[in-house]
């Protein structure tokens, strides 16, 4: 028979001016009856005007959420949402500026100098927000912004409250903000000196939300905002202002639709000052957080995607400009070779073949395959113009070899362009979670062009080292890809460093590395019976070792962000750690960077009561809250009892993997995270290498040797004379 879920919770209830009472909260009872009983104990009349809230988050408890109350919760009896909204709106209409400021502060919540939340605001609660918006409370906030001119602190709280209310998604953004409101907010962004940093950051953040979530406002905002001032904010020492500024830049760039606006945006994306500020003020920081890394990735993707149109555009053999560009390539190559004679059609065809074109009659027709379209032609032309001396040297080296050993410049460029577009994800919509940016791309005004200019030289160098012919084309390009990928993974800081590293990784070195890795994989992946049996014997010990490491980290404990309404991760924390005997999870509130001892954590969950662990969309917290981009995969919950759950939002993917693996192992489940698989593979390979060290270069048979037949009798012995 299933065990009934306990619905009686022991909580503390407080109210200003009254003694705190300890109350047995029956979750199955009607919430109105519970409030009436509490009011009766304090002799409070009109219980219908009151409601219960969580003390720390000021979140209202409703009929639907009363089952989330846990033992030991501290609740506050406060005005009901309707009465509280009525009181707030009355205060917002007050002629007393101090009263309005105080009300807005309570509505928005307070933050420290770094923008971290210290006290949750009323606007965070969805129940309050629903009533406030339904009574047109946002109109009051818009009016304050439109009319207030002096009180920067009041405006800061007002913008924060407005954004917090809108983020609930209860009403569309379009139509709520007038042009006057937008102009006032953009004015705070365009004001570089004499502005409150919090007001600047909140203005930037609000504008980014309006651009992202609205359908029409981005046009007005892009006309009012000054890109030079956004660049100024990127130079701020305040990381929150930097993040808000680059987020707004990226949102504006992504919302561009009309052709004229797109051309202007392309110029802004490639603006040297913007890139240099990102390079010198943001990338030089020793502490680039996850959200900033994502915005750098988005900016990089947007710049690279400026080439995406050329990837799907074919060449036009009748276009005079393209013919002139082809002539520049031809003349730079062959005039430099001392060939100043008049070229006939026949000799030109031979020359185009030496340049690597297959369609010698009309080389432009080779750029009709999409992708890469005409983009390789653009890159060839850039290389010939910008790095003319290097271009001439590469061509002359090819001409100096026998024709069979010549590196086909045009053919290599087409394949190399496809390769770079794949590696740099050109033409793809920027991911919502990717944080993979390459610092070297921010060191140049021409990200793709300069990367190509280095890589086409690498192709020529590798071709020469391999003494390749046309039959070796695919093999050469696969080696070049290996060279590029290995160096890109090192995240070089500049194009010059990238060039030095990739040129330093010769064909012989790559071949040696690839052969070594192949040999290791070959023996470790061998399906011969001895190796398979050895692997099966070693693997349980490896899994046990990883399990012990995971449990040790759980015993050490971890600081988690507290889960609040709509999944917002405010700077309030709780700490969780596993007891040394692996029987209980101890948890409780904690300060940032704190690691409280086991005895200081008041709550505990017996592992024996945990029934399952669920992740991402299957987690109950995801169904009850709204998550920021990239945080969904960091959520997981422990299910216990019948419908109870302990919810986690890991600070990063590493912590999520460690804790999910450790908790799964406690539940006698397999550790399935990618990090666990990586650790298994690494440790298993290391152990197998050590065990097989003595049989290096000794062929391992696929099957054990056959046993000889038994002798006819056993009446024999060895005589040692």
XYZ file of C-alpha atoms in Angstrom:
721
model
C 0.000 0.000 0.000
C 1.385 3.440 -0.927
C 2.286 5.780 1.835
C 0.016 8.849 2.129
C 1.680 12.169 1.586
C 1.996 14.182 4.837
C 0.046 17.414 4.467
C 0.638 18.872 7.932
C 3.531 21.351 7.921
C 4.921 23.164 10.927
C 5.620 26.791 10.061
C 6.205 30.158 11.716
C 3.873 33.040 10.858
C 4.704 36.636 11.614
C 3.201 40.086 11.195
C 4.647 43.445 12.098
C 3.453 44.515 15.553
C 2.372 41.006 16.584
C 4.116 38.101 18.293
C 5.228 35.335 15.941
C 3.066 32.224 16.158
C 3.992 28.616 15.403
C 1.303 27.076 13.313
C 0.385 23.637 11.977
C -0.466 24.314 8.349
C -2.918 21.781 6.895
C -2.240 21.885 3.167
C -5.511 20.194 2.325
C -7.571 22.850 4.128
C -9.048 25.787 2.278
C -6.589 28.684 2.306
C -9.284 31.216 3.247
C -10.176 29.182 6.347
C -6.498 29.018 7.347
C -6.141 32.811 7.046
C -9.329 33.321 9.050
C -7.937 31.111 11.817
C -4.647 33.031 11.873
C -6.420 36.399 11.963
C -8.631 35.158 14.790
C -5.598 34.232 16.892
C -4.372 37.848 16.552
C -7.853 39.397 16.857
C -7.581 40.867 13.354
C -10.859 41.768 11.663
C -11.544 41.619 7.907
C -9.486 38.464 7.190
C -10.577 38.676 3.545
C -8.169 41.605 3.155
C -5.144 39.494 4.068
C -3.029 36.789 2.476
C 0.073 34.745 3.296
C 3.486 35.343 1.759
C 6.903 33.751 2.007
C 8.877 36.156 4.180
C 12.132 36.099 2.202
C 10.738 36.351 -1.346
C 7.433 38.155 -0.667
C 5.760 35.603 -2.957
C 2.057 35.084 -2.290
C 0.791 31.632 -1.364
C -2.250 30.629 -3.409
C -4.658 27.706 -3.423
C -2.487 26.103 -6.109
C 0.910 26.699 -4.464
C 0.045 25.909 -0.831
C 1.298 22.336 -1.322
C 4.832 23.711 -1.872
C 5.114 24.846 1.751
C 7.792 22.909 3.645
C 8.398 22.290 7.338
C 10.180 25.218 8.962
C 8.969 27.811 6.448
C 8.626 31.381 7.707
C 5.475 33.085 6.432
C 4.143 36.617 6.763
C 0.535 37.729 7.002
C 0.234 40.694 4.681
C -2.391 42.584 2.732
C -4.026 40.579 -0.048
C -2.800 41.249 -3.614
C -5.826 43.440 -4.383
C -5.419 45.526 -1.222
C -1.644 45.781 -1.649
C -1.982 46.928 -5.268
C -4.543 49.511 -4.163
C -2.116 50.779 -1.522
C 0.839 50.850 -3.946
C -1.064 52.774 -6.603
C -2.249 55.285 -4.020
C 1.359 55.851 -2.936
C 2.512 56.245 -6.533
C -0.033 59.068 -6.894
C 1.194 60.765 -3.727
C 2.659 64.288 -4.052
C 5.357 63.257 -1.569
C 8.459 62.303 -3.604
C 9.952 60.349 -0.690
C 6.825 58.186 -0.446
C 6.854 57.499 -4.178
C 10.557 56.623 -4.066
C 10.093 54.266 -1.139
C 7.122 52.575 -2.813
C 9.041 52.058 -6.060
C 11.992 50.632 -4.139
C 9.721 48.101 -2.449
C 8.103 47.340 -5.790
C 11.422 46.788 -7.595
C 13.538 45.366 -4.784
C 16.993 46.623 -3.924
C 20.382 45.772 -5.411
C 23.975 46.372 -4.405
C 26.509 48.448 -6.333
C 27.253 45.513 -8.646
C 23.614 45.052 -9.617
C 23.076 41.940 -7.489
C 19.696 41.661 -5.822
C 19.648 42.066 -2.048
C 15.891 42.203 -1.340
C 13.196 40.705 -3.586
C 10.638 43.196 -4.904
C 6.862 42.927 -4.981
C 6.915 42.961 -8.782
C 8.643 39.568 -8.804
C 5.545 37.828 -7.466
C 3.312 36.682 -10.368
C 0.136 36.968 -8.266
C 0.846 40.597 -7.379
C 2.014 41.364 -10.936
C -1.180 39.982 -12.444
C -3.374 42.245 -10.282
C -1.100 45.277 -10.720
C -1.056 44.986 -14.526
C -4.799 44.273 -14.668
C -5.380 47.578 -12.844
C -3.167 49.436 -15.355
C -0.400 49.885 -12.817
C 2.209 49.906 -15.570
C 0.631 53.136 -16.874
C 1.567 54.776 -13.568
C 5.182 53.688 -14.021
C 5.308 54.948 -17.596
C 3.894 58.288 -16.451
C 6.547 58.628 -13.727
C 9.337 58.039 -16.261
C 7.809 60.537 -18.695
C 7.417 63.310 -16.111
C 10.272 62.839 -13.622
C 13.437 64.728 -14.529
C 15.602 65.047 -11.407
C 15.332 62.030 -9.120
C 17.700 59.466 -10.680
C 17.184 56.986 -7.851
C 13.413 57.028 -8.275
C 13.735 56.541 -12.023
C 16.097 53.633 -11.492
C 13.600 51.830 -9.256
C 10.764 52.675 -11.641
C 12.521 51.142 -14.666
C 13.489 48.062 -12.672
C 9.905 47.555 -11.500
C 8.516 48.050 -15.026
C 10.927 45.493 -16.486
C 10.242 43.012 -13.686
C 6.484 43.249 -14.287
C 6.819 42.871 -18.055
C 9.066 39.820 -17.758
C 6.132 37.825 -16.402
C 4.830 37.734 -19.979
C 1.281 38.605 -18.933
C 0.873 41.324 -21.576
C 2.687 42.087 -24.859
C 5.418 44.724 -24.826
C 4.153 46.581 -27.881
C 1.784 49.424 -27.088
C 2.688 49.822 -23.423
C 5.655 52.105 -23.970
C 4.987 55.403 -25.751
C 7.546 57.142 -27.953
C 8.001 59.698 -25.194
C 8.810 56.911 -22.730
C 11.324 55.357 -25.155
C 12.988 58.715 -25.780
C 13.372 59.314 -22.049
C 14.958 55.887 -21.505
C 17.292 56.196 -24.500
C 18.202 59.647 -23.216
C 19.591 58.083 -20.026
C 21.713 55.780 -22.176
C 22.964 58.610 -24.378
C 23.916 60.599 -21.271
C 27.497 59.509 -20.588
C 28.422 61.804 -17.702
C 26.456 62.706 -14.601
C 24.200 59.638 -14.720
C 23.568 57.111 -11.973
C 25.273 53.780 -12.945
C 22.223 51.822 -11.785
C 19.929 53.961 -13.929
C 22.252 53.458 -16.913
C 22.383 49.695 -16.457
C 18.616 49.394 -15.987
C 17.945 51.606 -19.004
C 20.209 49.455 -21.174
C 18.651 46.256 -19.858
C 15.085 47.516 -20.366
C 15.819 48.649 -23.927
C 17.334 45.242 -24.717
C 14.151 43.559 -23.475
C 12.000 45.916 -25.512
C 14.001 45.225 -28.682
C 14.023 41.464 -28.122
C 10.399 41.005 -27.066
C 8.682 43.745 -29.057
C 7.888 43.718 -32.765
C 7.986 47.425 -33.617
C 9.913 49.227 -30.872
C 13.358 48.319 -32.184
C 12.939 50.780 -35.052
C 12.265 53.716 -32.700
C 15.020 52.672 -30.298
C 17.607 52.265 -33.077
C 16.808 55.782 -34.294
C 17.129 57.291 -30.810
C 20.136 55.384 -29.513
C 23.659 56.556 -30.274
C 26.001 53.686 -31.091
C 28.981 55.798 -30.043
C 27.489 56.053 -26.565
C 26.907 52.305 -26.405
C 30.588 51.902 -27.207
C 31.378 54.340 -24.387
C 29.383 52.156 -21.989
C 31.401 49.135 -23.120
C 34.443 50.918 -21.732
C 32.848 51.161 -18.295
C 34.520 49.488 -15.329
C 31.105 48.159 -14.311
C 30.726 44.662 -15.807
C 26.920 44.818 -15.575
C 26.883 47.962 -17.719
C 29.285 46.333 -20.193
C 27.068 43.255 -20.442
C 23.887 45.301 -20.850
C 25.531 47.447 -23.563
C 26.776 44.540 -25.705
C 23.435 42.752 -25.220
C 21.582 45.805 -26.534
C 24.012 46.132 -29.465
C 23.485 42.507 -30.447
C 19.708 42.738 -30.081
C 19.568 45.815 -32.316
C 21.762 44.140 -34.921
C 19.635 40.995 -34.947
C 16.375 42.942 -35.378
C 17.447 44.744 -38.538
C 15.197 43.978 -41.508
C 15.064 46.724 -44.140
C 17.865 46.820 -46.720
C 18.963 50.367 -45.873
C 19.029 49.654 -42.147
C 20.863 46.410 -42.828
C 23.618 48.202 -44.723
C 24.026 50.676 -41.861
C 24.033 47.842 -39.330
C 26.689 45.975 -41.303
C 28.909 49.046 -41.095
C 28.314 49.273 -37.339
C 29.053 45.588 -36.816
C 32.368 46.020 -38.564
C 33.132 49.338 -36.867
C 36.762 49.320 -35.753
C 36.080 51.205 -32.511
C 33.456 48.694 -31.359
C 35.746 45.763 -32.068
C 38.747 47.418 -30.426
C 36.763 48.187 -27.277
C 35.619 44.578 -27.059
C 39.204 43.449 -27.609
C 40.882 45.809 -25.164
C 38.287 46.319 -22.430
C 36.207 43.145 -22.364
C 38.415 40.330 -23.656
C 41.340 41.473 -21.529
C 39.300 40.892 -18.389
C 40.423 37.935 -16.298
C 36.827 37.197 -15.300
C 34.598 36.766 -18.361
C 31.374 35.322 -17.017
C 29.031 32.982 -18.826
C 26.548 35.641 -20.012
C 29.324 37.889 -21.360
C 30.928 34.912 -23.146
C 27.583 34.219 -24.817
C 27.229 37.839 -25.975
C 30.776 37.788 -27.402
C 29.852 34.621 -29.277
C 26.681 36.297 -30.612
C 28.624 39.356 -31.808
C 31.201 37.087 -33.481
C 28.415 35.089 -35.170
C 26.681 38.254 -36.403
C 29.879 39.623 -37.942
C 30.747 36.322 -39.603
C 27.186 35.963 -40.883
C 27.626 39.147 -42.888
C 29.187 36.746 -45.412
C 26.213 34.369 -45.422
C 24.494 36.129 -48.332
C 27.573 35.681 -50.516
C 27.545 31.965 -49.642
C 24.220 31.567 -51.439
C 24.943 33.996 -54.284
C 26.251 32.612 -57.568
C 28.714 34.363 -59.842
C 27.492 36.144 -62.970
C 29.905 35.579 -65.876
C 28.431 38.627 -67.642
C 28.954 40.986 -64.695
C 31.654 43.490 -65.681
C 32.727 44.157 -62.078
C 33.336 40.455 -61.504
C 35.255 40.246 -64.772
C 37.442 43.151 -63.643
C 38.060 41.421 -60.304
C 39.084 38.238 -62.110
C 41.481 40.308 -64.196
C 43.064 41.673 -60.996
C 43.710 38.111 -59.789
C 45.122 37.106 -63.162
C 47.335 40.131 -63.707
C 48.740 40.117 -60.183
C 49.741 36.482 -60.637
C 51.136 36.451 -64.151
C 52.567 39.944 -64.467
C 54.551 39.221 -61.303
C 55.970 36.122 -62.986
C 57.562 38.340 -65.608
C 55.084 37.267 -68.226
C 54.286 40.614 -69.866
C 53.484 39.212 -73.280
C 50.080 39.595 -74.814
C 47.987 36.670 -73.683
C 46.000 34.738 -76.232
C 42.856 32.883 -75.324
C 44.741 29.615 -75.464
C 47.542 30.763 -73.193
C 45.048 32.287 -70.764
C 43.251 28.991 -70.503
C 46.512 27.289 -69.580
C 47.276 30.034 -67.050
C 43.849 29.692 -65.404
C 44.499 25.962 -65.105
C 47.789 26.687 -63.336
C 45.854 29.003 -60.977
C 43.708 26.032 -60.013
C 40.584 26.658 -62.103
C 38.947 23.713 -63.818
C 36.647 25.726 -66.105
C 39.406 27.544 -67.969
C 37.024 28.947 -70.597
C 35.027 30.910 -68.005
C 36.460 30.598 -64.471
C 33.602 32.578 -62.890
C 31.197 29.727 -63.618
C 33.024 27.671 -60.993
C 31.399 29.792 -58.296
C 27.854 28.625 -59.019
C 27.756 25.946 -56.310
C 25.987 27.128 -53.152
C 27.412 27.033 -50.628
C 30.042 28.467 -50.814
C 28.730 30.564 -53.733
C 30.856 33.511 -54.728
C 32.399 33.833 -51.250
C 35.654 32.015 -52.234
C 36.105 34.500 -55.078
C 35.698 37.387 -52.603
C 38.352 35.880 -50.340
C 40.781 35.314 -53.214
C 40.357 38.912 -54.292
C 40.873 40.190 -50.719
C 44.063 38.136 -50.405
C 45.399 39.393 -53.734
C 44.703 43.042 -52.844
C 45.417 43.175 -49.105
C 48.374 40.802 -49.063
C 49.627 41.230 -52.609
C 53.249 40.316 -51.873
C 52.230 37.109 -50.104
C 49.748 36.290 -52.866
C 52.445 36.696 -55.499
C 54.871 34.562 -53.475
C 52.306 31.747 -53.119
C 51.571 31.810 -56.855
C 55.255 31.927 -57.794
C 55.972 28.934 -55.552
C 53.304 26.986 -57.418
C 54.666 28.051 -60.803
C 58.162 27.059 -59.703
C 57.167 23.427 -59.267
C 56.436 20.858 -61.903
C 52.861 21.207 -63.056
C 51.907 17.890 -61.479
C 53.044 19.134 -58.054
C 51.487 22.591 -58.300
C 49.032 23.613 -55.555
C 45.660 24.440 -57.251
C 45.024 27.835 -55.661
C 41.391 28.308 -56.774
C 40.313 24.739 -56.031
C 41.963 24.891 -52.597
C 40.214 28.186 -51.874
C 36.767 26.727 -52.611
C 37.341 23.752 -50.314
C 39.018 25.878 -47.644
C 36.098 28.338 -47.674
C 33.614 25.508 -47.108
C 35.783 24.250 -44.273
C 36.014 27.657 -42.539
C 32.274 28.243 -42.925
C 31.662 24.906 -41.229
C 34.171 25.454 -38.408
C 33.053 29.040 -37.721
C 29.343 28.204 -38.229
C 28.831 30.888 -40.859
C 25.272 30.942 -42.153
C 23.776 29.457 -38.988
C 21.452 31.311 -36.613
C 23.321 32.149 -33.378
C 22.602 29.615 -30.641
C 20.824 30.671 -27.449
C 23.381 28.901 -25.254
C 26.693 28.807 -27.140
C 29.631 30.568 -25.431
C 32.335 29.531 -27.906
C 34.074 32.661 -29.182
C 37.583 32.992 -30.638
C 39.600 35.942 -29.260
C 41.773 36.078 -32.397
C 38.761 37.081 -34.511
C 38.368 40.244 -32.420
C 41.944 41.283 -33.213
C 41.183 42.170 -36.841
C 38.692 44.270 -38.772
C 38.214 41.413 -41.260
C 37.555 38.248 -39.282
C 36.968 35.728 -42.059
C 39.240 37.346 -44.638
C 42.307 37.411 -42.391
C 41.670 33.872 -41.168
C 41.469 32.713 -44.786
C 44.652 34.613 -45.669
C 46.573 32.652 -43.040
C 44.946 29.325 -43.888
C 45.525 29.516 -47.662
C 49.210 30.022 -46.926
C 49.015 26.991 -44.650
C 47.498 24.963 -47.492
C 50.418 25.882 -49.745
C 52.943 25.084 -46.995
C 51.376 21.706 -46.190
C 51.053 20.860 -49.882
C 54.773 21.437 -50.309
C 55.669 19.442 -47.155
C 53.601 16.492 -48.362
C 55.013 16.721 -51.910
C 51.410 16.360 -52.975
C 49.935 16.002 -56.431
C 46.357 16.542 -57.572
C 45.598 12.959 -56.527
C 46.439 13.893 -52.914
C 44.074 16.861 -52.770
C 41.590 15.403 -50.264
C 44.380 14.115 -48.031
C 46.074 17.526 -47.944
C 42.849 19.313 -47.059
C 42.086 16.824 -44.269
C 45.538 17.498 -42.784
C 44.953 21.262 -43.064
C 41.619 20.898 -41.267
C 43.341 18.969 -38.489
C 45.949 21.721 -38.155
C 43.325 24.475 -38.030
C 41.056 22.693 -35.541
C 43.894 21.877 -33.154
C 45.079 25.493 -33.046
C 41.562 26.979 -32.861
C 40.926 24.848 -29.775
C 43.857 26.603 -28.082
C 41.987 29.947 -28.444
C 44.927 32.086 -29.697
C 44.553 35.749 -28.820
C 45.463 37.294 -32.182
C 45.609 36.344 -35.857
C 49.413 36.611 -35.706
C 49.588 34.127 -32.826
C 47.212 31.850 -34.739
C 49.510 32.052 -37.760
C 52.624 31.245 -35.737
C 50.972 28.279 -34.030
C 49.400 26.792 -37.139
C 52.602 27.227 -39.158
C 54.541 25.639 -36.295
C 52.343 22.543 -36.485
C 53.982 20.888 -39.479
C 52.640 17.997 -41.500
C 55.146 15.674 -39.855
C 53.987 16.713 -36.380
C 50.324 16.326 -37.275
C 51.024 12.958 -38.859
C 52.868 11.825 -35.738
C 50.051 12.990 -33.468
C 47.396 11.386 -35.642
C 49.329 8.110 -35.868
C 49.885 8.077 -32.121
C 46.205 8.703 -31.452
C 45.256 6.094 -34.037
C 47.531 3.482 -32.481
C 46.126 4.238 -29.045
C 42.583 4.014 -30.341
C 43.442 0.920 -32.330
C 44.674 -1.075 -29.357
C 42.166 0.373 -26.898
C 39.274 -0.160 -29.282
C 40.483 -3.562 -30.320
C 37.791 -6.214 -30.280
C 40.252 -9.028 -29.737
C 39.161 -11.285 -26.914
C 42.115 -10.566 -24.559
C 41.667 -6.775 -24.844
C 37.884 -6.984 -24.471
C 38.193 -9.159 -21.375
C 40.815 -6.857 -19.895
C 38.602 -3.837 -20.545
C 35.615 -5.517 -18.920
C 37.739 -6.379 -15.902
C 39.097 -2.831 -15.501
C 35.887 -0.874 -16.168
C 34.094 -1.620 -12.845
C 37.092 -0.288 -10.885
C 37.148 2.836 -13.057
C 33.424 3.443 -12.466
C 33.931 2.912 -8.733
C 36.764 5.452 -8.737
C 34.641 8.069 -10.539
C 31.744 7.355 -8.162
C 33.991 7.911 -5.126
C 35.206 11.194 -6.597
C 31.640 12.377 -7.228
C 30.486 11.445 -3.721
C 33.523 13.192 -2.226
C 32.464 16.386 -3.986
C 28.912 15.972 -2.688
C 30.266 15.556 0.843
C 32.299 18.745 0.347
C 29.066 20.500 -0.646
C 28.021 23.152 -3.126
C 26.489 26.630 -3.024
C 23.358 26.888 -5.194
C 21.268 29.868 -6.242
C 17.923 29.887 -4.536
C 15.040 29.124 -6.863
C 12.583 32.002 -6.859
C 9.486 32.826 -8.857
C 9.829 32.363 -12.606
C 13.211 30.710 -12.165
C 15.037 33.988 -11.557
C 18.347 33.448 -9.848
C 18.749 36.316 -7.435
C 21.842 36.600 -5.304
C 20.401 34.541 -2.465
C 21.921 31.168 -1.845
C 21.467 27.835 -0.175
C 24.063 25.206 0.553
C 23.734 21.455 0.175
C 26.106 18.692 1.204
C 26.001 14.918 1.589
C 26.610 13.367 4.991
C 29.868 11.352 5.234
C 27.868 8.130 5.588
C 25.974 8.943 2.349
C 22.604 8.602 4.083
C 21.336 12.214 4.181
C 21.423 15.424 2.156
C 21.804 18.378 4.530
C 20.801 21.805 3.247
C 19.932 25.318 4.340
C 20.339 29.034 3.590
C 23.872 30.381 3.219
C 25.761 33.534 2.324
C 27.664 33.934 -0.940
C 31.014 32.090 -0.935
C 30.046 30.480 2.394
C 30.613 26.792 3.145
C 28.669 26.137 6.361
C 29.505 22.994 8.361
C 27.135 20.053 8.379
C 25.656 20.900 11.772
C 24.800 24.438 10.616
C 22.427 23.154 7.895
C 18.969 22.760 9.499
C 17.216 20.657 6.839
C 17.944 17.116 5.796
C 16.534 14.700 3.249
C 17.091 10.953 3.752
C 18.467 9.382 0.562
C 16.237 6.364 1.264
C 13.156 8.553 0.683
C 14.329 9.790 -2.729
C 12.454 8.005 -5.497
C 13.994 9.553 -8.612
C 16.050 12.369 -10.090
C 14.714 14.272 -13.115
C 16.376 16.845 -15.356
C 15.552 19.806 -17.575
C 11.996 19.862 -18.900
C 11.030 16.895 -16.717
C 11.912 18.795 -13.547
C 8.886 20.151 -11.611
C 10.639 23.505 -11.227
C 10.606 23.997 -15.004
C 6.849 23.525 -15.088
C 6.388 26.124 -12.341
C 8.894 28.773 -13.380
C 10.238 30.706 -16.339
C 13.904 30.222 -17.162
C 16.482 32.479 -18.709
C 18.206 31.273 -21.848
C 20.772 28.594 -21.215
C 19.615 27.727 -17.687
C 17.089 25.029 -18.549
C 19.724 22.317 -18.891
C 21.156 23.227 -15.462
C 17.940 22.395 -13.594
C 17.261 19.100 -11.858
C 15.045 17.876 -9.028
C 15.045 15.089 -6.473
C 11.593 13.523 -6.139
C 10.669 12.192 -2.713
C 7.520 11.207 -0.923
C 4.655 11.211 -3.395
C 4.713 14.689 -4.924
C 7.466 16.515 -3.042
C 10.693 17.611 -4.673
C 13.981 19.337 -3.851
C 14.969 21.625 -6.723
C 18.444 22.606 -7.913
C 19.758 25.083 -10.456
C 23.465 24.415 -10.892
C 25.746 27.446 -11.343
C 27.386 25.804 -14.371
C 27.454 22.623 -16.444
C 30.406 21.189 -14.490
C 28.544 21.319 -11.168
C 25.388 19.976 -12.821
C 27.305 16.944 -14.113
C 29.052 16.247 -10.804
C 25.886 16.455 -8.714
C 23.661 14.582 -11.139
C 26.247 11.777 -11.364
C 26.688 11.596 -7.596
C 22.971 11.620 -6.879
C 22.272 9.011 -9.559
C 24.927 6.732 -8.096
C 23.314 7.064 -4.655
C 20.088 5.865 -6.253
C 21.940 2.883 -7.780
C 21.595 4.350 -11.272
C 24.237 4.650 -13.981
C 26.192 7.902 -14.211
C 25.148 9.142 -17.656
C 26.464 12.697 -17.953
C 28.880 13.601 -20.752
C 31.478 14.474 -18.106
C 31.163 11.011 -16.563
C 31.597 9.364 -19.969
C 34.643 11.558 -20.583
C 36.141 10.618 -17.204
C 35.443 6.917 -17.802
C 37.143 7.107 -21.188
C 40.155 9.048 -19.917
C 40.808 6.849 -16.881
C 40.090 3.635 -18.788
C 42.527 4.610 -21.540
C 45.225 5.505 -19.017
C 44.802 2.221 -17.150
C 44.743 0.174 -20.357
C 47.925 1.870 -21.590
C 49.715 1.009 -18.359
C 48.539 -2.581 -18.393
C 49.455 -3.060 -22.058
C 52.808 -1.295 -21.768
C 54.729 -4.590 -21.540
C 53.217 -5.898 -24.769
C 53.975 -2.810 -26.838
C 54.771 -3.766 -30.451
C 53.726 -7.342 -29.671
C 50.827 -8.493 -31.838
C 47.827 -9.466 -29.742
C 45.960 -12.437 -31.233
C 42.273 -12.079 -31.949
C 41.604 -15.419 -30.213
C 43.501 -17.371 -27.552
C 45.885 -20.051 -28.859
C 44.398 -23.561 -29.092
C 45.279 -26.048 -26.386
C 47.309 -29.089 -27.506
C 45.772 -32.553 -27.351
C 46.172 -34.465 -24.105
C 48.991 -37.067 -24.098
C 48.086 -40.766 -24.376
C 49.228 -41.272 -20.799
C 50.694 -39.240 -17.997
C 53.557 -41.638 -17.178
C 56.388 -39.308 -18.017
C 58.831 -37.093 -16.176
C 61.718 -34.772 -16.871
C 65.133 -36.112 -15.989
C 67.796 -33.559 -15.322
C 71.099 -35.242 -16.110
